[in-house]
Amino acid sequence: MFSFLIIFPILFTLSSSTPLGELLGSRSTDDYNIYAVLVAGSNYYNNYRHQADVCHAYQVLRNHGVPAENIIVVMYDDIANNKTILILEVTPENFLGYSLLDPDDHVFIYFADHGDVGIIGFPTNIISSHDLNKALVYMHDHKMYGKLTFYLEACESGSMFENILPDNINIYATTAANSVESSWGCYCDDPKINVCLADTYSVAWLDNSDSHDITKETLEQQFKDVVKHTPKSHPQQFGQKSMAGLEVGQFLGEKASSRIHATRSHPRDFVNSRDVPLVMLERKIERTDDAAEAAVLAKELQTLIAGRRFLESSIKKIVSQLCSNGYCSDAKQVLSTRQPLINHSTYSKVVKKFQSSCLNLGIYTHGMKFMHVFANLVESNTFTESTLNRFLADLEKACNDHIVNHGFEAII
Ligand SMILES: *[C@@H]1O[C@H](CO)[C@@H](O)[C@H](O)[C@H]1NC(C)=O
Ligand SMILES: *[C@@H]1O[C@H](CO)[C@@H](O)[C@H](O)[C@H]1NC(C)=O
């Protein structure tokens, strides 16, 4: 029910196991502590940039005086240290047993991963907009924070908060993209590394925080600067906009950073997040002089393209089948349009059904790209409980017919 809560318990485990006295050193004259949760939801080398962004965010918080013990980093540590998962297994049941944070505390959450309409990835799983916002409202209602700022990097990230995040629960959120567009990687052009080193919106707020006096700069000022430095997508603001007048330092640390005069970097070589694996492979092939290596890479590229084509054609067949079941009249239109997501709770049930019965989007992240078709179907049908159940059964059947029984195992 509260899948996103797997993140928050870590925060509260920490707060319940750290005597408040030990943290008083970090308490400023204002009566709150700052806690931060930094999440890179992806793994694999192609997604290097998410972990790099999280490491950069950690440095920014430390430079601004947030104690290490107040920062929770959640990521697959498979790149720098070749370790497997760091995420703690915490269930909603034991979550509810934890003591709560001080109701005045300021919480900063930064999340970087793949996404699509109303979903963000997590290694081997997804989090829906419905569950995320439900968790946030739950935290508010149980006085688990004073004020919370949430920065989200993902494709279609605006859809995680649009038409759902309340504007009166002391939460201010910004996103890398609006609800209908990709977010973009950058610094992808080092031939030795052959991967994108950062995400554009993330590097914009991180560089801003490195180079400005965030004890004076407001969230609004930072947001405007981030918009200016995010040329390929349209960052958005959500939630309690009045919080935008607060200083960034209230969430990222009250100490002026020693890097305050650092010159701003100039991100270059932007690549659409969804195309990163494809573009990186193409470039590797172009660069190599070794015929044997080129052949291996070409094979890899073919597999990748074949996997993506298979998914695209499967989704088309699934939509056609659902139209013939009476849920739509024009499959082409369902595939090509994007209706704003309003009914997040019904959509959450549909994508979870897709996740469990069709394709694991946490692993096969490219599949996320097509989820807008289910948002369209949810918004153009008026489901009752029983017609929704029938729809979910029909979806499962269509998935069996067109994806599951095809032994799909491609890299994407
Ligand atoms: C990670 O470690 C395993 C075994 O310890 C090794 O086989 C593998 O090649 C390592 N991977 C990387 C990327 O270093
Ligand atoms: C969402 O859809 C459900 C049916 O699945 C319906 O009961 C509910 O009223 C809808 N909510 C909104 C906000 O439209």
JSON list of N, CA and C and ligand atoms in Angstrom, two decimals, residues 342-346 349 378 382-385 388, ligand 2:
[
{"chain": "A", "resi": 342, "resn": "ILE", "atom": "N", "xyz": [-5.50, 12.96, -14.14]},
{"chain": "A", "resi": 342, "resn": "ILE", "atom": "CA", "xyz": [-6.27, 13.51, -13.02]},
{"chain": "A", "resi": 342, "resn": "ILE", "atom": "C", "xyz": [-6.58, 12.41, -12.02]},
{"chain": "A", "resi": 343, "resn": "ASN", "atom": "N", "xyz": [-7.04, 11.27, -12.54]},
{"chain": "A", "resi": 343, "resn": "ASN", "atom": "CA", "xyz": [-7.41, 10.19, -11.62]},
{"chain": "A", "resi": 343, "resn": "ASN", "atom": "C", "xyz": [-6.19, 9.32, -11.30]},
{"chain": "A", "resi": 344, "resn": "HIS", "atom": "N", "xyz": [-5.35, 9.88, -10.41]},
{"chain": "A", "resi": 344, "resn": "HIS", "atom": "CA", "xyz": [-4.09, 9.20, -10.07]},
{"chain": "A", "resi": 344, "resn": "HIS", "atom": "C", "xyz": [-4.32, 7.85, -9.39]},
{"chain": "A", "resi": 345, "resn": "SER", "atom": "N", "xyz": [-5.40, 7.74, -8.62]},
{"chain": "A", "resi": 345, "resn": "SER", "atom": "CA", "xyz": [-5.59, 6.49, -7.86]},
{"chain": "A", "resi": 345, "resn": "SER", "atom": "C", "xyz": [-5.95, 5.34, -8.80]},
{"chain": "A", "resi": 346, "resn": "THR", "atom": "N", "xyz": [-6.82, 5.60, -9.77]},
{"chain": "A", "resi": 346, "resn": "THR", "atom": "CA", "xyz": [-7.16, 4.54, -10.72]},
{"chain": "A", "resi": 346, "resn": "THR", "atom": "C", "xyz": [-5.96, 4.20, -11.60]},
{"chain": "A", "resi": 349, "resn": "LYS", "atom": "N", "xyz": [-3.50, 1.89, -10.01]},
{"chain": "A", "resi": 349, "resn": "LYS", "atom": "CA", "xyz": [-3.89, 0.46, -10.07]},
{"chain": "A", "resi": 349, "resn": "LYS", "atom": "C", "xyz": [-3.55, -0.13, -11.45]},
{"chain": "A", "resi": 378, "resn": "VAL", "atom": "N", "xyz": [-7.39, 5.65, -18.79]},
{"chain": "A", "resi": 378, "resn": "VAL", "atom": "CA", "xyz": [-8.02, 5.93, -17.49]},
{"chain": "A", "resi": 378, "resn": "VAL", "atom": "C", "xyz": [-8.85, 7.21, -17.58]},
{"chain": "A", "resi": 382, "resn": "THR", "atom": "N", "xyz": [-15.00, 6.01, -17.76]},
{"chain": "A", "resi": 382, "resn": "THR", "atom": "CA", "xyz": [-15.50, 6.24, -16.41]},
{"chain": "A", "resi": 382, "resn": "THR", "atom": "C", "xyz": [-15.70, 4.86, -15.79]},
{"chain": "A", "resi": 383, "resn": "PHE", "atom": "N", "xyz": [-14.73, 4.46, -15.01]},
{"chain": "A", "resi": 383, "resn": "PHE", "atom": "CA", "xyz": [-14.79, 3.11, -14.44]},
{"chain": "A", "resi": 383, "resn": "PHE", "atom": "C", "xyz": [-15.60, 3.08, -13.16]},
{"chain": "A", "resi": 384, "resn": "THR", "atom": "N", "xyz": [-16.32, 2.01, -12.97]},
{"chain": "A", "resi": 384, "resn": "THR", "atom": "CA", "xyz": [-16.84, 1.67, -11.64]},
{"chain": "A", "resi": 384, "resn": "THR", "atom": "C", "xyz": [-15.89, 0.60, -11.11]},
{"chain": "A", "resi": 385, "resn": "GLU", "atom": "N", "xyz": [-16.10, 0.18, -9.87]},
{"chain": "A", "resi": 385, "resn": "GLU", "atom": "CA", "xyz": [-15.19, -0.83, -9.34]},
{"chain": "A", "resi": 385, "resn": "GLU", "atom": "C", "xyz": [-15.21, -2.09, -10.22]},
{"chain": "A", "resi": 388, "resn": "LEU", "atom": "N", "xyz": [-13.65, -1.48, -13.71]},
{"chain": "A", "resi": 388, "resn": "LEU", "atom": "CA", "xyz": [-12.19, -1.37, -13.57]},
{"chain": "A", "resi": 388, "resn": "LEU", "atom": "C", "xyz": [-11.56, -2.76, -13.42]},
{"chain": "B", "resi": 2, "resn": "LIG", "atom": "C1", "xyz": [-11.35, 7.77, -10.27]},
{"chain": "B", "resi": 2, "resn": "LIG", "atom": "O1", "xyz": [-11.89, 6.61, -10.82]},
{"chain": "B", "resi": 2, "resn": "LIG", "atom": "C2", "xyz": [-12.63, 5.84, -9.91]},
{"chain": "B", "resi": 2, "resn": "LIG", "atom": "C3", "xyz": [-13.08, 4.57, -10.60]},
{"chain": "B", "resi": 2, "resn": "LIG", "atom": "O2", "xyz": [-12.00, 3.78, -10.94]},
{"chain": "B", "resi": 2, "resn": "LIG", "atom": "C4", "xyz": [-13.82, 6.61, -9.43]},
{"chain": "B", "resi": 2, "resn": "LIG", "atom": "O3", "xyz": [-14.52, 5.87, -8.47]},
{"chain": "B", "resi": 2, "resn": "LIG", "atom": "C5", "xyz": [-13.34, 7.93, -8.82]},
{"chain": "B", "resi": 2, "resn": "LIG", "atom": "O4", "xyz": [-14.46, 8.72, -8.49]},
{"chain": "B", "resi": 2, "resn": "LIG", "atom": "C6", "xyz": [-12.47, 8.67, -9.79]},
{"chain": "B", "resi": 2, "resn": "LIG", "atom": "N1", "xyz": [-11.90, 9.83, -9.12]},
{"chain": "B", "resi": 2, "resn": "LIG", "atom": "C7", "xyz": [-11.88, 11.01, -9.67]},
{"chain": "B", "resi": 2, "resn": "LIG", "atom": "C8", "xyz": [-11.21, 12.08, -8.88]},
{"chain": "B", "resi": 2, "resn": "LIG", "atom": "O5", "xyz": [-12.33, 11.24, -10.77]}
]
